[in-house]
mmCIF file of C-alpha atoms and ligand atoms in Angstrom:
data_model
loop_
_atom_site.group_PDB
_atom_site.id
_atom_site.type_symbol
_atom_site.label_atom_id
_atom_site.label_comp_id
_atom_site.label_asym_id
_atom_site.label_seq_id
_atom_site.Cartn_x
_atom_site.Cartn_y
_atom_site.Cartn_z
ATOM 1 C CA UNK A 208 85.111 100.038 90.479
ATOM 2 C CA UNK A 209 85.572 99.730 86.733
ATOM 3 C CA UNK A 210 88.648 97.622 85.772
ATOM 4 C CA UNK A 211 91.062 99.783 84.569
ATOM 5 C CA UNK A 212 90.646 101.716 87.823
ATOM 6 C CA UNK A 213 93.982 100.559 90.442
ATOM 7 C CA UNK A 214 93.012 103.214 93.199
ATOM 8 C CA UNK A 215 89.685 105.012 94.471
ATOM 9 C CA UNK A 216 89.235 107.000 97.644
ATOM 10 C CA UNK A 217 85.751 108.017 98.382
ATOM 11 C CA UNK A 218 84.742 110.635 100.451
ATOM 12 C CA UNK A 219 87.874 110.239 102.638
ATOM 13 C CA UNK A 220 87.788 112.097 105.666
ATOM 14 C CA UNK A 221 91.231 111.920 107.964
ATOM 15 C CA UNK A 222 92.024 114.410 111.070
ATOM 16 C CA UNK A 223 94.746 114.943 113.618
ATOM 17 C CA UNK A 224 92.832 115.306 116.805
ATOM 18 C CA UNK A 225 90.598 118.366 116.059
ATOM 19 C CA UNK A 226 92.278 119.369 113.043
ATOM 20 C CA UNK A 227 90.576 118.156 109.731
ATOM 21 C CA UNK A 228 93.649 117.444 107.120
ATOM 22 C CA UNK A 229 91.409 116.111 104.343
ATOM 23 C CA UNK A 230 87.629 116.603 104.054
ATOM 24 C CA UNK A 231 85.849 114.540 101.661
ATOM 25 C CA UNK A 232 88.638 113.271 99.117
ATOM 26 C CA UNK A 233 86.988 111.296 96.249
ATOM 27 C CA UNK A 234 89.833 110.346 93.107
ATOM 28 C CA UNK A 235 90.963 107.845 91.120
ATOM 29 C CA UNK A 236 93.885 106.279 89.584
ATOM 30 C CA UNK A 237 93.737 104.191 86.581
ATOM 31 C CA UNK A 238 96.005 101.204 85.580
ATOM 32 C CA UNK A 239 99.030 102.724 84.232
ATOM 33 C CA UNK A 240 98.798 106.402 84.338
ATOM 34 C CA UNK A 241 100.663 108.502 86.190
ATOM 35 C CA UNK A 242 98.286 110.744 88.258
ATOM 36 C CA UNK A 243 99.572 113.878 90.394
ATOM 37 C CA UNK A 244 97.796 115.882 93.804
ATOM 38 C CA UNK A 245 99.030 119.470 93.236
ATOM 39 C CA UNK A 246 98.338 121.616 96.605
ATOM 40 C CA UNK A 247 100.184 124.318 98.373
ATOM 41 C CA UNK A 248 101.893 123.741 102.256
ATOM 42 C CA UNK A 249 99.358 122.090 104.158
ATOM 43 C CA UNK A 250 96.520 120.783 101.659
ATOM 44 C CA UNK A 251 96.638 117.794 103.176
ATOM 45 C CA UNK A 252 98.822 115.921 100.319
ATOM 46 C CA UNK A 253 100.995 113.831 103.055
ATOM 47 C CA UNK A 254 98.088 113.339 104.688
ATOM 48 C CA UNK A 255 95.925 111.747 101.336
ATOM 49 C CA UNK A 256 99.167 109.316 100.661
ATOM 50 C CA UNK A 257 99.089 108.234 104.709
ATOM 51 C CA UNK A 258 95.604 107.445 104.805
ATOM 52 C CA UNK A 259 96.058 105.240 101.246
ATOM 53 C CA UNK A 260 99.208 103.456 102.755
ATOM 54 C CA UNK A 261 97.061 103.008 106.436
ATOM 55 C CA UNK A 262 99.630 104.975 108.201
ATOM 56 C CA UNK A 263 96.609 107.034 109.326
ATOM 57 C CA UNK A 264 93.118 105.709 109.268
ATOM 58 C CA UNK A 265 90.676 107.532 108.263
ATOM 59 C CA UNK A 266 87.689 108.913 110.445
ATOM 60 C CA UNK A 267 85.282 108.766 107.105
ATOM 61 C CA UNK A 268 85.403 106.938 103.540
ATOM 62 C CA UNK A 269 86.687 104.453 102.088
ATOM 63 C CA UNK A 270 89.925 103.278 100.074
ATOM 64 C CA UNK A 271 90.201 100.188 97.634
ATOM 65 C CA UNK A 272 93.130 99.214 95.898
ATOM 66 C CA UNK A 273 92.554 96.484 92.762
ATOM 67 C CA UNK A 274 88.777 96.399 93.808
ATOM 68 C CA UNK A 275 89.602 95.239 97.597
ATOM 69 C CA UNK A 276 88.553 97.626 100.306
ATOM 70 C CA UNK A 277 91.984 98.295 102.429
ATOM 71 C CA UNK A 278 90.613 101.249 104.754
ATOM 72 C CA UNK A 279 92.603 101.607 107.834
ATOM 73 C CA UNK A 280 94.603 98.530 107.035
ATOM 74 C CA UNK A 281 98.035 97.313 108.210
ATOM 75 C CA UNK A 282 100.343 99.093 106.404
ATOM 76 C CA UNK A 283 102.223 95.881 106.028
ATOM 77 C CA UNK A 284 99.526 93.999 104.477
ATOM 78 C CA UNK A 285 99.250 97.162 102.163
ATOM 79 C CA UNK A 286 102.682 96.679 101.110
ATOM 80 C CA UNK A 287 102.246 93.047 100.373
ATOM 81 C CA UNK A 288 99.124 93.645 98.190
ATOM 82 C CA UNK A 289 101.338 95.866 95.886
ATOM 83 C CA UNK A 290 100.907 98.926 97.121
ATOM 84 C CA UNK A 291 104.630 100.540 98.145
ATOM 85 C CA UNK A 292 104.486 104.534 99.609
ATOM 86 C CA UNK A 293 107.720 106.412 99.686
ATOM 87 C CA UNK A 294 107.193 109.366 102.212
ATOM 88 C CA UNK A 295 108.168 112.774 102.367
ATOM 89 C CA UNK A 296 111.549 113.252 103.578
ATOM 90 C CA UNK A 297 113.340 109.887 102.233
ATOM 91 C CA UNK A 298 113.285 107.871 105.035
ATOM 92 C CA UNK A 299 116.110 105.258 104.298
ATOM 93 C CA UNK A 300 117.725 103.419 107.099
ATOM 94 C CA UNK A 301 121.119 105.584 107.587
ATOM 95 C CA UNK A 302 123.309 102.846 109.402
ATOM 96 C CA UNK A 303 122.225 100.306 106.888
ATOM 97 C CA UNK A 304 124.376 100.147 103.328
ATOM 98 C CA UNK A 305 122.307 101.488 100.181
ATOM 99 C CA UNK A 306 122.421 97.489 99.081
ATOM 100 C CA UNK A 307 121.168 96.524 102.677
ATOM 101 C CA UNK A 308 118.428 99.130 102.327
ATOM 102 C CA UNK A 309 117.356 97.830 98.716
ATOM 103 C CA UNK A 310 116.948 94.467 100.172
ATOM 104 C CA UNK A 311 114.707 95.454 103.002
ATOM 105 C CA UNK A 312 112.235 96.664 100.490
ATOM 106 C CA UNK A 313 111.911 93.249 99.143
ATOM 107 C CA UNK A 314 111.414 91.631 102.398
ATOM 108 C CA UNK A 315 108.360 90.455 101.587
ATOM 109 C CA UNK A 316 109.739 88.669 98.288
ATOM 110 C CA UNK A 317 110.914 85.233 98.013
ATOM 111 C CA UNK A 318 111.603 84.582 94.402
ATOM 112 C CA UNK A 319 115.630 85.354 94.526
ATOM 113 C CA UNK A 320 116.229 85.711 90.767
ATOM 114 C CA UNK A 321 113.023 88.201 90.340
ATOM 115 C CA UNK A 322 114.405 90.040 93.264
ATOM 116 C CA UNK A 323 118.198 90.157 91.936
ATOM 117 C CA UNK A 324 117.102 91.039 88.695
ATOM 118 C CA UNK A 325 115.214 94.337 90.345
ATOM 119 C CA UNK A 326 118.255 95.363 92.199
ATOM 120 C CA UNK A 327 119.752 95.167 88.807
ATOM 121 C CA UNK A 328 116.980 97.196 87.264
ATOM 122 C CA UNK A 329 117.196 99.432 90.246
ATOM 123 C CA UNK A 330 120.884 100.092 90.004
ATOM 124 C CA UNK A 331 120.147 100.535 86.017
ATOM 125 C CA UNK A 332 118.210 103.674 86.693
ATOM 126 C CA UNK A 333 120.328 105.404 89.317
ATOM 127 C CA UNK A 334 124.027 104.025 88.600
ATOM 128 C CA UNK A 335 125.811 106.037 91.378
ATOM 129 C CA UNK A 336 123.779 104.023 93.994
ATOM 130 C CA UNK A 337 125.744 100.784 92.380
ATOM 131 C CA UNK A 338 128.945 103.142 93.069
ATOM 132 C CA UNK A 339 127.362 103.336 96.230
ATOM 133 C CA UNK A 340 126.257 100.118 97.270
ATOM 134 C CA UNK A 341 128.549 98.937 100.287
ATOM 135 C CA UNK A 342 128.280 102.745 101.695
ATOM 136 C CA UNK A 343 126.270 103.751 104.745
ATOM 137 C CA UNK A 344 122.918 105.450 103.487
ATOM 138 C CA UNK A 345 122.883 107.938 106.028
ATOM 139 C CA UNK A 346 126.430 109.275 103.933
ATOM 140 C CA UNK A 347 124.336 109.844 100.677
ATOM 141 C CA UNK A 348 123.413 113.023 99.724
ATOM 142 C CA UNK A 349 119.918 113.946 99.715
ATOM 143 C CA UNK A 350 119.314 113.521 95.849
ATOM 144 C CA UNK A 351 121.041 110.310 96.593
ATOM 145 C CA UNK A 352 118.634 109.341 99.116
ATOM 146 C CA UNK A 353 115.674 110.244 97.618
ATOM 147 C CA UNK A 354 117.115 107.806 94.827
ATOM 148 C CA UNK A 355 116.811 105.164 97.069
ATOM 149 C CA UNK A 356 114.079 105.674 98.810
ATOM 150 C CA UNK A 357 112.053 105.449 95.833
ATOM 151 C CA UNK A 358 114.662 102.496 94.742
ATOM 152 C CA UNK A 359 113.365 101.026 97.873
ATOM 153 C CA UNK A 360 109.738 101.128 97.404
ATOM 154 C CA UNK A 361 110.416 99.759 93.761
ATOM 155 C CA UNK A 362 112.237 96.773 95.251
ATOM 156 C CA UNK A 363 108.563 95.552 96.960
ATOM 157 C CA UNK A 364 107.951 94.970 92.826
ATOM 158 C CA UNK A 365 104.522 97.501 93.516
ATOM 159 C CA UNK A 366 101.714 97.534 91.345
ATOM 160 C CA UNK A 367 100.961 101.069 92.551
ATOM 161 C CA UNK A 368 103.791 103.490 93.834
ATOM 162 C CA UNK A 369 102.713 106.291 96.189
ATOM 163 C CA UNK A 370 105.812 109.345 96.044
ATOM 164 C CA UNK A 371 105.563 112.052 98.790
ATOM 165 C CA UNK A 372 107.108 115.389 97.202
ATOM 166 C CA UNK A 373 110.182 113.782 95.217
ATOM 167 C CA UNK A 374 111.370 117.271 94.421
ATOM 168 C CA UNK A 375 111.481 118.492 97.978
ATOM 169 C CA UNK A 376 114.923 119.917 98.914
ATOM 170 C CA UNK A 377 116.394 119.019 95.540
ATOM 171 C CA UNK A 378 117.962 121.487 92.658
ATOM 172 C CA UNK A 379 116.102 122.060 89.480
ATOM 173 C CA UNK A 380 118.640 119.582 87.565
ATOM 174 C CA UNK A 381 117.945 116.873 90.268
ATOM 175 C CA UNK A 382 114.358 117.536 90.205
ATOM 176 C CA UNK A 383 114.511 116.975 86.589
ATOM 177 C CA UNK A 384 116.588 113.634 86.522
ATOM 178 C CA UNK A 385 114.734 112.075 89.148
ATOM 179 C CA UNK A 386 111.319 112.884 87.133
ATOM 180 C CA UNK A 387 112.208 111.150 84.021
ATOM 181 C CA UNK A 388 113.528 108.323 86.004
ATOM 182 C CA UNK A 389 110.012 108.367 87.208
ATOM 183 C CA UNK A 390 108.445 108.376 84.046
ATOM 184 C CA UNK A 391 110.920 105.502 82.926
ATOM 185 C CA UNK A 392 109.681 103.496 85.755
ATOM 186 C CA UNK A 393 106.152 103.808 84.479
ATOM 187 C CA UNK A 394 106.451 103.528 81.243
ATOM 188 C CA UNK A 395 109.158 100.689 81.464
ATOM 189 C CA UNK A 396 107.847 98.776 84.195
ATOM 190 C CA UNK A 397 103.759 99.461 83.779
ATOM 191 C CA UNK A 398 104.034 100.744 87.358
ATOM 192 C CA UNK A 399 101.071 103.179 88.155
ATOM 193 C CA UNK A 400 101.933 106.295 90.059
ATOM 194 C CA UNK A 401 100.272 108.598 92.506
ATOM 195 C CA UNK A 402 102.982 111.463 93.140
ATOM 196 C CA UNK A 403 101.963 114.462 95.191
ATOM 197 C CA UNK A 404 103.740 117.898 94.552
ATOM 198 C CA UNK A 405 104.297 121.465 95.167
ATOM 199 C CA UNK A 406 106.573 121.823 92.121
ATOM 200 C CA UNK A 407 103.022 122.032 90.025
ATOM 201 C CA UNK A 408 105.186 122.747 86.759
ATOM 202 C CA UNK A 409 106.949 119.363 86.891
ATOM 203 C CA UNK A 410 104.206 117.325 87.918
ATOM 204 C CA UNK A 411 101.779 118.709 85.258
ATOM 205 C CA UNK A 412 104.474 117.796 82.661
ATOM 206 C CA UNK A 413 104.973 114.259 83.795
ATOM 207 C CA UNK A 414 101.756 113.517 84.937
ATOM 208 C CA UNK A 415 98.657 112.020 83.087
ATOM 209 C CA UNK A 416 95.832 113.093 85.370
ATOM 210 C CA UNK A 417 95.898 115.721 87.982
ATOM 211 C CA UNK A 418 93.625 116.960 90.951
ATOM 212 C CA UNK A 419 93.949 120.380 92.749
ATOM 213 C CA UNK A 420 93.694 120.255 96.540
ATOM 214 C CA UNK A 421 93.027 123.350 98.743
ATOM 215 C CA UNK A 422 92.707 123.070 102.256
ATOM 216 C CA UNK A 423 91.466 119.499 102.249
ATOM 217 C CA UNK A 424 89.352 119.014 99.503
ATOM 218 C CA UNK A 425 89.860 118.561 95.533
ATOM 219 C CA UNK A 426 88.636 121.939 94.179
ATOM 220 C CA UNK A 427 89.702 120.777 90.446
ATOM 221 C CA UNK A 428 90.419 118.057 88.461
ATOM 222 C CA UNK A 429 91.528 117.156 84.628
ATOM 223 C CA UNK A 430 93.798 115.690 82.110
ATOM 224 C CA UNK A 431 97.473 117.919 82.865
ATOM 225 C CA UNK A 432 96.987 118.892 79.215
ATOM 226 C CA UNK A 433 93.964 120.736 80.313
ATOM 227 C CA UNK A 434 94.864 121.664 84.050
ATOM 228 C CA UNK A 435 98.057 123.375 82.369
ATOM 229 C CA UNK A 436 95.868 125.501 80.384
ATOM 230 C CA UNK A 437 93.484 126.843 82.949
ATOM 231 C CA UNK A 438 93.705 130.593 83.883
ATOM 232 C CA UNK A 439 93.700 129.654 87.717
ATOM 233 C CA UNK A 440 96.306 126.992 87.209
ATOM 234 C CA UNK A 441 98.535 129.252 85.431
ATOM 235 C CA UNK A 442 98.541 132.113 88.303
ATOM 236 C CA UNK A 443 98.295 130.182 91.388
ATOM 237 C CA UNK A 444 100.198 126.899 90.352
ATOM 238 C CA UNK A 445 102.469 127.722 87.486
ATOM 239 C CA UNK A 446 103.462 131.540 88.516
ATOM 240 C CA UNK A 447 102.152 132.843 84.843
ATOM 241 C CA UNK A 448 100.276 135.668 85.092
HETATM 242 P P1 LIG B 617 103.273 119.474 103.055
HETATM 243 O O1 LIG B 617 103.875 119.959 101.929
HETATM 244 O O2 LIG B 617 103.734 120.758 104.321
HETATM 245 O O3 LIG B 617 103.598 117.835 103.738
HETATM 246 P P2 LIG B 617 100.669 118.753 102.700
HETATM 247 O O4 LIG B 617 99.888 119.262 101.534
HETATM 248 O O5 LIG B 617 101.801 117.184 102.761
HETATM 249 O O6 LIG B 617 101.765 119.659 102.947
HETATM 250 P P3 LIG B 617 99.878 117.538 105.313
HETATM 251 O O7 LIG B 617 100.942 117.190 105.749
HETATM 252 O O8 LIG B 617 98.832 116.647 104.984
HETATM 253 O O9 LIG B 617 99.676 118.831 103.922
HETATM 254 O O10 LIG B 617 98.878 118.187 106.617
HETATM 255 C C1 LIG B 617 97.818 118.934 106.509
HETATM 256 C C2 LIG B 617 97.181 119.284 107.744
HETATM 257 O O11 LIG B 617 97.334 118.560 108.793
HETATM 258 C C3 LIG B 617 98.195 120.537 107.710
HETATM 259 O O12 LIG B 617 97.209 121.652 108.275
HETATM 260 C C4 LIG B 617 98.778 120.586 108.997
HETATM 261 O O13 LIG B 617 99.431 121.483 109.829
HETATM 262 C C5 LIG B 617 98.121 119.208 109.586
HETATM 263 N N1 LIG B 617 99.158 117.911 110.158
HETATM 264 C C6 LIG B 617 99.893 117.352 109.496
HETATM 265 N N2 LIG B 617 100.628 116.243 110.194
HETATM 266 C C7 LIG B 617 100.029 116.403 111.502
HETATM 267 C C8 LIG B 617 99.991 115.598 112.699
HETATM 268 N N3 LIG B 617 101.164 114.902 112.955
HETATM 269 N N4 LIG B 617 99.557 116.461 114.008
HETATM 270 C C9 LIG B 617 98.603 117.865 113.794
HETATM 271 N N5 LIG B 617 98.278 118.657 112.384
HETATM 272 C C10 LIG B 617 99.171 117.669 111.605
#
């Protein structure tokens, strides 16, 4: 694994009973970049992320994070190693306050000053969360819950963050706002990101490098600048004739 590769999947296969969701996926994420996996509904995007973060054990292949084999390791251990997963559908703790949700994200950290600084940083990115900090998370709007879900993952101070469909169910305006913050997190905190998205337009605009997933297989990969110019991508993913 070369020095600047943070995450490497090699020939990973994962299945749900008889359903093979991903079939020999290999990909790399480099230090400091935003990488994206594009693919339509059911292509296997969420399964890739769940396999990386240890929620699903692959049938074959390996997952390496910062040079260490983390294949099928315990999800809590993987978080401790610096890899946070923001799942699809924003799983916040609905009966806990916004602030307590954030603190849950920091449960493995012991440096109180650093945690307090990160809470401030998060409220700086999403001021609405500061306003709502005493409110139950279940009362937030969908967009605010997405912000909280990203923020909670940030509270673990990850080196790599996995984001599953941050745009799901959000208006174009909110989607743009959230992606702007994702880019700031990457640039300002140096957090490496792997984002899976159906919104190819948005993903290709913010990411550096992209993979295209179809039926559980990577069928194309390139820099996002070059992917945007490919006819297949324009036609099937960007809706440009
Ligand atoms: P979506 O955007 O709809 O989540 P996706 O690209 O993330 O799509 P996955 O959720 O990874 O796709 O699903 C890949 C395949 O695995 C699909 O055929 C899906 O029906 C199947 N699948 C996903 N989760 C399960 C499950 N818990 N049990 C059985 N099959 C599943």
